[in-house]
Short mmCIF file of N, CA, C and O in Angstrom, two decimals:
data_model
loop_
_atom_site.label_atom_id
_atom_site.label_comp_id
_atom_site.label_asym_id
_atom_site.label_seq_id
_atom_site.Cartn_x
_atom_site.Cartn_y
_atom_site.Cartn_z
N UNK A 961 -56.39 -156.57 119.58
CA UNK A 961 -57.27 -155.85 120.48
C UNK A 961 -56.64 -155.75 121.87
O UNK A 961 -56.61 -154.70 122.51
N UNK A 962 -56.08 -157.06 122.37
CA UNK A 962 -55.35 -156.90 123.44
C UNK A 962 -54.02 -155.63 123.53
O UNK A 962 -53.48 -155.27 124.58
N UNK A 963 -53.83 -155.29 122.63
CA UNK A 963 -52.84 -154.42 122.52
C UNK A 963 -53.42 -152.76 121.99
O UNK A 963 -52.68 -151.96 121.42
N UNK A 964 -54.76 -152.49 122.29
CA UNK A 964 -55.38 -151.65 121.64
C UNK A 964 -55.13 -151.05 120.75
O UNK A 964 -54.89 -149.85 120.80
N UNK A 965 -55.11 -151.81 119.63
CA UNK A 965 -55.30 -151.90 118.31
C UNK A 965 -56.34 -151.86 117.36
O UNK A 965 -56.36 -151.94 116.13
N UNK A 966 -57.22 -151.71 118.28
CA UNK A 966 -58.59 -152.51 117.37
C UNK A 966 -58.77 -151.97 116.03
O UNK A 966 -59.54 -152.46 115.21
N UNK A 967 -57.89 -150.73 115.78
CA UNK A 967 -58.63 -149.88 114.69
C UNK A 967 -58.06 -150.83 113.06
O UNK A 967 -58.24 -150.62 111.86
N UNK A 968 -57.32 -151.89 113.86
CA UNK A 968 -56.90 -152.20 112.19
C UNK A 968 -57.36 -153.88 112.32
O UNK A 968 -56.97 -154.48 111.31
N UNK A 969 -57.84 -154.49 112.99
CA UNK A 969 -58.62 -155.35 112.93
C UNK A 969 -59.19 -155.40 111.84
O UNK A 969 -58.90 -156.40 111.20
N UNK A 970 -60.50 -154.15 110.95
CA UNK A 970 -61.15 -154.32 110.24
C UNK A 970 -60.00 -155.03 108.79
O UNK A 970 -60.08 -156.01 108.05
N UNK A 971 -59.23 -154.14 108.94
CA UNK A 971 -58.41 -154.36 107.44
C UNK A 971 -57.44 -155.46 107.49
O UNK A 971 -57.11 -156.00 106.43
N UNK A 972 -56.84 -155.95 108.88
CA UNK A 972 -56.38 -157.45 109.30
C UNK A 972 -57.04 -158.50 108.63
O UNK A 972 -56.53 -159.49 108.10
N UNK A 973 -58.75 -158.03 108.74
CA UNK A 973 -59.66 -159.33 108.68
C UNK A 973 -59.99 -159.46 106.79
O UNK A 973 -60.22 -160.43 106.07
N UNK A 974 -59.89 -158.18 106.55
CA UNK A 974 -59.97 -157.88 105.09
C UNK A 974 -59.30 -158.60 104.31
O UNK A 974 -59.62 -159.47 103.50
N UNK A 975 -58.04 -158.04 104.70
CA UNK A 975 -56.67 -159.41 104.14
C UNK A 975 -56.18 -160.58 104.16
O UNK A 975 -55.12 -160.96 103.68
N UNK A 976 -57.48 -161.55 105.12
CA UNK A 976 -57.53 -162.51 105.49
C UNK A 976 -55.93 -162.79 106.75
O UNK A 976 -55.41 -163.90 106.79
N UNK A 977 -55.46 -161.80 107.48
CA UNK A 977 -54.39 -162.04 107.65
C UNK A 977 -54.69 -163.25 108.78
O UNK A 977 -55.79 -163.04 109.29
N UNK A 978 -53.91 -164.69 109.43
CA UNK A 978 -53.85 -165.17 110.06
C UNK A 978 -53.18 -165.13 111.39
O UNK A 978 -52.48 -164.16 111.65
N UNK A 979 -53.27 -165.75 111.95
CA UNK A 979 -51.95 -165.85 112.74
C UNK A 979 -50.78 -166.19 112.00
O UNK A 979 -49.89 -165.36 111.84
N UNK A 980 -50.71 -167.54 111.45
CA UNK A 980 -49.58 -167.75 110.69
C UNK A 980 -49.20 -166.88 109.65
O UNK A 980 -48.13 -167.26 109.17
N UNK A 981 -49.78 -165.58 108.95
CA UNK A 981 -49.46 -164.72 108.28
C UNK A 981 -49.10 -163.90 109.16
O UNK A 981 -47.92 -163.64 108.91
N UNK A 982 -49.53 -163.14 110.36
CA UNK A 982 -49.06 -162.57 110.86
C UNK A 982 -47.77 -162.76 111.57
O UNK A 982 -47.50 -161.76 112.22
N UNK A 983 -47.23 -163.34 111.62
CA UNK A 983 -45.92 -164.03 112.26
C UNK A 983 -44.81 -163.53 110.92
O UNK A 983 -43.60 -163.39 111.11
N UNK A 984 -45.18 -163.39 110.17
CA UNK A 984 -44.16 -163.24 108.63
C UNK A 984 -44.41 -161.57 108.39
O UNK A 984 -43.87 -160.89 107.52
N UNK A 985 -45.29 -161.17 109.31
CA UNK A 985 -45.57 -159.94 108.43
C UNK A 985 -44.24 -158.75 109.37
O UNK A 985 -44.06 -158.66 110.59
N UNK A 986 -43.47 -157.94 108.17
CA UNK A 986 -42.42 -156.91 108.70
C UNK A 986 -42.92 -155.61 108.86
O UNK A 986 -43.97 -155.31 108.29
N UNK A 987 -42.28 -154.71 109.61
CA UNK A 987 -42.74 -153.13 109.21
C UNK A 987 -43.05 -152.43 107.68
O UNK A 987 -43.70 -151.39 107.57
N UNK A 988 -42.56 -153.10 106.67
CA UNK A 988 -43.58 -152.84 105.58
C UNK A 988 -44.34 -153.39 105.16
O UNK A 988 -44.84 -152.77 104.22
N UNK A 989 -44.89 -154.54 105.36
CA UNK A 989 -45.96 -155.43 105.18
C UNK A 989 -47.20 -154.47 106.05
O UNK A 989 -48.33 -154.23 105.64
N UNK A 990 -46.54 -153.99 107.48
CA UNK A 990 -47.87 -153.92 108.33
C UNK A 990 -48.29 -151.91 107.72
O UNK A 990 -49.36 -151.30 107.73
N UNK A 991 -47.00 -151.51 107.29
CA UNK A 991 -47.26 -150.12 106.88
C UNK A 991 -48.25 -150.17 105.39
O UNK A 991 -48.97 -149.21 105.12
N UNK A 992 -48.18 -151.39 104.49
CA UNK A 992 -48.78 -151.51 103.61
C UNK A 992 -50.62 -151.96 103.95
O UNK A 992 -51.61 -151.60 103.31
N UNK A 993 -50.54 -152.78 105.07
CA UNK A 993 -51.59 -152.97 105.47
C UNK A 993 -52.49 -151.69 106.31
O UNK A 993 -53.50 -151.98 106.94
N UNK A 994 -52.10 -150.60 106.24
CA UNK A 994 -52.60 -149.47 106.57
C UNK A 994 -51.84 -148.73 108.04
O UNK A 994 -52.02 -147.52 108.18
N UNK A 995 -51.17 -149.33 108.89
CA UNK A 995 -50.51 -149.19 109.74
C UNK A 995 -49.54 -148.29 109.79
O UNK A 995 -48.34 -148.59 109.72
N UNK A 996 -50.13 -146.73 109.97
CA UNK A 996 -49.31 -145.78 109.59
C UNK A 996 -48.25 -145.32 110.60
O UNK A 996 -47.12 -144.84 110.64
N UNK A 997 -49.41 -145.79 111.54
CA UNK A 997 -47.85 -145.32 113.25
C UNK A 997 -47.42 -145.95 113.30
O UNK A 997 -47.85 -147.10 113.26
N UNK A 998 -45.70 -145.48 113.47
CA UNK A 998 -44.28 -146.36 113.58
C UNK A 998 -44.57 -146.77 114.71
O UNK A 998 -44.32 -147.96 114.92
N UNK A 999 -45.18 -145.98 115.78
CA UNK A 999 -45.66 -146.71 117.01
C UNK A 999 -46.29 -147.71 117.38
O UNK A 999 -46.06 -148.50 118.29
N UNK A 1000 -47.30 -147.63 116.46
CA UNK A 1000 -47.99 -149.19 116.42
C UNK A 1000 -47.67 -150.12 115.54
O UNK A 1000 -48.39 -151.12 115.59
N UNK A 1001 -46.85 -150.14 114.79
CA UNK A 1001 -45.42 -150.97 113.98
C UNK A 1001 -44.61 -151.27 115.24
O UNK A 1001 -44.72 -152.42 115.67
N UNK A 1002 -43.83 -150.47 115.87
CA UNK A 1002 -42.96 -151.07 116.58
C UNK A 1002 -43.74 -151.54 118.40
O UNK A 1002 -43.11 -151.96 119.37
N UNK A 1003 -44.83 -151.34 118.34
CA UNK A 1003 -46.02 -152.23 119.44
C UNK A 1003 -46.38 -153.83 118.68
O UNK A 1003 -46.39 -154.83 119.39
N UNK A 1004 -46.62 -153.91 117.34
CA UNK A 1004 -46.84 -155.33 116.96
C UNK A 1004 -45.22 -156.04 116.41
O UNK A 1004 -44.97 -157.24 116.46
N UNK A 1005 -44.75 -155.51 116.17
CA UNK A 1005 -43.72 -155.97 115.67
C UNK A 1005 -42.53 -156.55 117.20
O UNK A 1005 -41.82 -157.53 116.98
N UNK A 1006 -42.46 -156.04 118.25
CA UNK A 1006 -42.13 -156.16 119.79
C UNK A 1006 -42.96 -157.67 119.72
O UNK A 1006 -42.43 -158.77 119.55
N UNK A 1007 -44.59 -157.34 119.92
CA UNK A 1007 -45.14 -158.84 120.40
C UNK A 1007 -45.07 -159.50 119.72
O UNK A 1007 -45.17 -160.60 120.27
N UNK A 1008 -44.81 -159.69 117.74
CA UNK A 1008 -44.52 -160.88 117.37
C UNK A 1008 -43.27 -161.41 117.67
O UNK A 1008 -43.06 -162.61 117.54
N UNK A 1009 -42.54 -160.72 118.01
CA UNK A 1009 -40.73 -160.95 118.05
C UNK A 1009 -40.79 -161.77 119.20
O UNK A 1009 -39.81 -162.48 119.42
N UNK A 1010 -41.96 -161.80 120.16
CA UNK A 1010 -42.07 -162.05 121.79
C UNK A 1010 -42.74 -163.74 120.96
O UNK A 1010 -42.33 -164.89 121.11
N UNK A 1011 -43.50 -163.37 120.39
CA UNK A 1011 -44.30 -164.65 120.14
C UNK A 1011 -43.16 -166.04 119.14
O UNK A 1011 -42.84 -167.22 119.28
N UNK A 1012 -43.00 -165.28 118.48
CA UNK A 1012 -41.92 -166.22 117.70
C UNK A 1012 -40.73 -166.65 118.71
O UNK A 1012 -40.12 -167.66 118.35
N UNK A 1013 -40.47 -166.29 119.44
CA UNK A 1013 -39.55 -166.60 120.64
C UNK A 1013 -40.29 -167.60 121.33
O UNK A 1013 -39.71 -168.63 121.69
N UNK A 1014 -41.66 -167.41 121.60
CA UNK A 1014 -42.17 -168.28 122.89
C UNK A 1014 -42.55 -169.52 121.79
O UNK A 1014 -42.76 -170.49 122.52
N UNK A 1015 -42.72 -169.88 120.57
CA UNK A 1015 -42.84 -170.53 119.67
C UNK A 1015 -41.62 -171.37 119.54
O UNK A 1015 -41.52 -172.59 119.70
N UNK A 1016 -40.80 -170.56 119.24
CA UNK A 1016 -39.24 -171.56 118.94
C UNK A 1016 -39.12 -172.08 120.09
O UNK A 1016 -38.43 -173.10 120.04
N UNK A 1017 -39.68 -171.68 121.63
CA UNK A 1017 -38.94 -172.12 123.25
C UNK A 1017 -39.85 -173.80 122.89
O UNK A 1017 -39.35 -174.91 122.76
N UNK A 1018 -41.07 -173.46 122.82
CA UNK A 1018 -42.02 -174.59 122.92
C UNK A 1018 -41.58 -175.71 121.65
O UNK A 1018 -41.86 -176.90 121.78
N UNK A 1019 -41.16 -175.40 120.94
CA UNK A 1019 -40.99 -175.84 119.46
C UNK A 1019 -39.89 -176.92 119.90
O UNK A 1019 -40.00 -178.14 119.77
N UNK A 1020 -38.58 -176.07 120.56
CA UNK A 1020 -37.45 -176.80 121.16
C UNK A 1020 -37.78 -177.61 122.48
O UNK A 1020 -37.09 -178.52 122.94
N UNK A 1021 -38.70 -177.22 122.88
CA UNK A 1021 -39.52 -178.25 124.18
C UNK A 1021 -39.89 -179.67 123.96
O UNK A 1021 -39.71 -180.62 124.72
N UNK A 1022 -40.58 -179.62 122.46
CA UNK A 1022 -41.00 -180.59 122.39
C UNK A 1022 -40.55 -181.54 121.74
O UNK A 1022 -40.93 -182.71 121.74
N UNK A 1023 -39.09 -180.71 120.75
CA UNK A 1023 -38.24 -181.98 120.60
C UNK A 1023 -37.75 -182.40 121.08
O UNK A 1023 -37.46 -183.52 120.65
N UNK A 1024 -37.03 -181.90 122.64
CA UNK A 1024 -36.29 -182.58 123.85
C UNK A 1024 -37.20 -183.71 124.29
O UNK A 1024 -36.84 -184.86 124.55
N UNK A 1025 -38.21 -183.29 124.32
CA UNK A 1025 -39.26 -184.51 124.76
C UNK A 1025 -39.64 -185.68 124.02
O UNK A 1025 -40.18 -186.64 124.56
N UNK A 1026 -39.39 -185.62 122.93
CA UNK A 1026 -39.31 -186.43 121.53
C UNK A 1026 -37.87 -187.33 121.86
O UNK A 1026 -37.94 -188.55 121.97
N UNK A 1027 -37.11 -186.90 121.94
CA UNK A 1027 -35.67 -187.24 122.04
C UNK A 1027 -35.82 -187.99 123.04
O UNK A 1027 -35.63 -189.20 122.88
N UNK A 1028 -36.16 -187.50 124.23
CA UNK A 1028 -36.03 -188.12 125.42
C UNK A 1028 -37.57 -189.58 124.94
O UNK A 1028 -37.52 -190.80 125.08
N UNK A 1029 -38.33 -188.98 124.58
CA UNK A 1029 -39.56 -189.98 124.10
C UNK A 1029 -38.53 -191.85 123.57
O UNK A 1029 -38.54 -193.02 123.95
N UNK A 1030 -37.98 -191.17 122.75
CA UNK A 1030 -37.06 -192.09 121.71
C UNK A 1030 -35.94 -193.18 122.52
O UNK A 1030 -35.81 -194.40 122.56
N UNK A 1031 -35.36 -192.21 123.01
CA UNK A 1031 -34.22 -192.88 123.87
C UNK A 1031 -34.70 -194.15 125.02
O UNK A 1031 -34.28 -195.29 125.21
N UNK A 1032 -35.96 -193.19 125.77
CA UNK A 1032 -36.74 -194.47 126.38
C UNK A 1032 -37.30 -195.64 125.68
O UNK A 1032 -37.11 -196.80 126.06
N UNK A 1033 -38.00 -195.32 124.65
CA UNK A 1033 -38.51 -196.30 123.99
C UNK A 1033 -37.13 -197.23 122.92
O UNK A 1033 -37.54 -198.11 122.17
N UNK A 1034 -36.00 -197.00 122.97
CA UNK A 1034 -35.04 -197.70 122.63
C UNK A 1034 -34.09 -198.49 123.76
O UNK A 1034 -33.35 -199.46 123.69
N UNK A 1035 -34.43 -197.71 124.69
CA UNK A 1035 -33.45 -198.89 126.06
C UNK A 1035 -34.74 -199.44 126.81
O UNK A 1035 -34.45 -200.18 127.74
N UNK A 1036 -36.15 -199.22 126.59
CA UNK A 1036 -37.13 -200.37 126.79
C UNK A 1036 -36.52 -201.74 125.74
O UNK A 1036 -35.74 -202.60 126.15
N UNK A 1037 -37.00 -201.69 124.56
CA UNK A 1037 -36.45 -202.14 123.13
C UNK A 1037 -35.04 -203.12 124.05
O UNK A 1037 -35.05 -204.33 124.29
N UNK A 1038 -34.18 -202.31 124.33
CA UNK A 1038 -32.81 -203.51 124.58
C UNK A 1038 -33.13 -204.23 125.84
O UNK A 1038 -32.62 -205.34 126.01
N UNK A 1039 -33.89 -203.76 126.69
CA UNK A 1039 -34.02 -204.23 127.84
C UNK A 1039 -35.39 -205.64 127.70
O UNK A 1039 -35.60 -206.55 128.51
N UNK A 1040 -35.83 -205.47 126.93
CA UNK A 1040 -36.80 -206.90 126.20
C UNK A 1040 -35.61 -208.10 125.49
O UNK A 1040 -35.44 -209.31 125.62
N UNK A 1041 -34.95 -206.98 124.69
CA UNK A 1041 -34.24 -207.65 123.76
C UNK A 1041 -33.19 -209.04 124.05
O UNK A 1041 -33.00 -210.07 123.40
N UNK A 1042 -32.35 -208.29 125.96
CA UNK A 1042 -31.81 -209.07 126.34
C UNK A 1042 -32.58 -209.75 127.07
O UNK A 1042 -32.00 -210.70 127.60
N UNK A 1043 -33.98 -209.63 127.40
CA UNK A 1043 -35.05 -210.49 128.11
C UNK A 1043 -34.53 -211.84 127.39
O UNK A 1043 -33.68 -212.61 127.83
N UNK A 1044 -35.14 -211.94 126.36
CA UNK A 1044 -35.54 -212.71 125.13
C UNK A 1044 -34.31 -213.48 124.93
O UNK A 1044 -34.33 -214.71 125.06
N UNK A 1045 -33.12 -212.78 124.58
CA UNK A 1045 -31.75 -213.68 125.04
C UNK A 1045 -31.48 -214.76 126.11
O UNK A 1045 -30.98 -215.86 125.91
N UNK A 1046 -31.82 -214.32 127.12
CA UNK A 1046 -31.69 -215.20 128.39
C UNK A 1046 -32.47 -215.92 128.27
O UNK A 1046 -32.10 -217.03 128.65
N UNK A 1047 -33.94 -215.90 127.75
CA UNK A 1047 -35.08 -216.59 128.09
C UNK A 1047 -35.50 -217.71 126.70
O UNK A 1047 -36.44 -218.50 126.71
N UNK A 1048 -34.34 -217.45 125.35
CA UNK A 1048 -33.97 -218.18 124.50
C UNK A 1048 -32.94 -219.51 124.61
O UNK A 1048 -32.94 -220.31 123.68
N UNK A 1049 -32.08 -219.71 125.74
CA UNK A 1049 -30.81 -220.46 126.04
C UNK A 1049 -32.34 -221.49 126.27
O UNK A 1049 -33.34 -221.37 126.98
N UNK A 1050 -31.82 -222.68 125.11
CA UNK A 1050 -32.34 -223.90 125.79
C UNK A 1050 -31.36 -224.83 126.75
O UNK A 1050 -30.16 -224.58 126.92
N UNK A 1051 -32.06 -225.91 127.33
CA UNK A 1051 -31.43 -226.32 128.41
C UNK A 1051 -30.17 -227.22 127.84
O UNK A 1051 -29.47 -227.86 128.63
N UNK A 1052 -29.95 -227.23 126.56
CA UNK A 1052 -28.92 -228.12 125.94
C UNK A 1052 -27.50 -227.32 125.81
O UNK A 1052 -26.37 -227.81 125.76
N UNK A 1053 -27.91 -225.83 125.77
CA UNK A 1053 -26.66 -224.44 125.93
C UNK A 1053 -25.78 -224.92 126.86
O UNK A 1053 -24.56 -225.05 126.84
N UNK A 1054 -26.81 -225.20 127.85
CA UNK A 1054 -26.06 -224.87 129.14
C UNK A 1054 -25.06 -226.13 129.53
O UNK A 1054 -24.21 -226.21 130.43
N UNK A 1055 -25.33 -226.76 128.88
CA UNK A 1055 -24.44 -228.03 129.06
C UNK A 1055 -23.17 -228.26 127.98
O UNK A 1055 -22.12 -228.82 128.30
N UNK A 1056 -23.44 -227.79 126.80
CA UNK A 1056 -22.40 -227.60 125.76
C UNK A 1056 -21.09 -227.76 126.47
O UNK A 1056 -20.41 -228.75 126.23
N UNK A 1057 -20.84 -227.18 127.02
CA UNK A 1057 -19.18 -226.67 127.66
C UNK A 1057 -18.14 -228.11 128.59
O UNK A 1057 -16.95 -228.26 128.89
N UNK A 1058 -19.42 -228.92 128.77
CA UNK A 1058 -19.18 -230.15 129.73
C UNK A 1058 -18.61 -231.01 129.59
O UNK A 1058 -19.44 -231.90 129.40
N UNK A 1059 -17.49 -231.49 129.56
CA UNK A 1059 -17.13 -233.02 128.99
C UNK A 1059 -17.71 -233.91 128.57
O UNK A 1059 -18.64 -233.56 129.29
N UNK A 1060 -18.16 -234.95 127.98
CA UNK A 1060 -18.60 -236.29 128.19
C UNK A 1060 -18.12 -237.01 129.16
O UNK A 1060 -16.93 -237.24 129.39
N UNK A 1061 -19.11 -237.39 129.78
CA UNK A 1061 -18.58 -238.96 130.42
C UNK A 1061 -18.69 -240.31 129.40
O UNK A 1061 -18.33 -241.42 129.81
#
């Protein structure tokens, strides 16, 4: 509708098409779905091409953020890890190295 379209809404809704179907659908999918102007084929076919783009941007967004999620939560992880090291030396370590008297 945003793209004044409305006239194929009815038969969109007919076909149960989704969003996620619509994202798959090509210039003969949408010519089969009644979509006789190449014009309004190449008007939806433009904004899914726009949408699947802004999809893959966000898609790749949020695995950088994942990644970066990970990496922190693994040099937290070492930064306990060598906590726990230092804070494991009993006081008998530290003397090991000493001669006897």
């Amino acid at each position: 509708m945003s793209l004044n379209l409305e006239q194929y809404v009815s038969e969109f809704s007919a076909q149960n098409i989704t969003g996620e179907h619509l994202l798959q659908l090509d210039g003969s999918k949408l010519k089969a779905l009644g979509m006789t102007s190449s014009q309004d084929r190449a008007i939806i076919k433009k904004k899914l091409k726009e949408m699947k783009a802004s999809l893959e941007k966000a898609r790749k967004a949020q695995e950088k953020m994942e990644k970066q999620r990970e990496k922190l939560r693994k040099k937290e992880q070492e930064q306990l890890q060598r906590k726990w090291k230092k804070t494991d030396k009993s006081p008998s370590d530290a003397t090991e190295g000493t001669p006897e008297q």
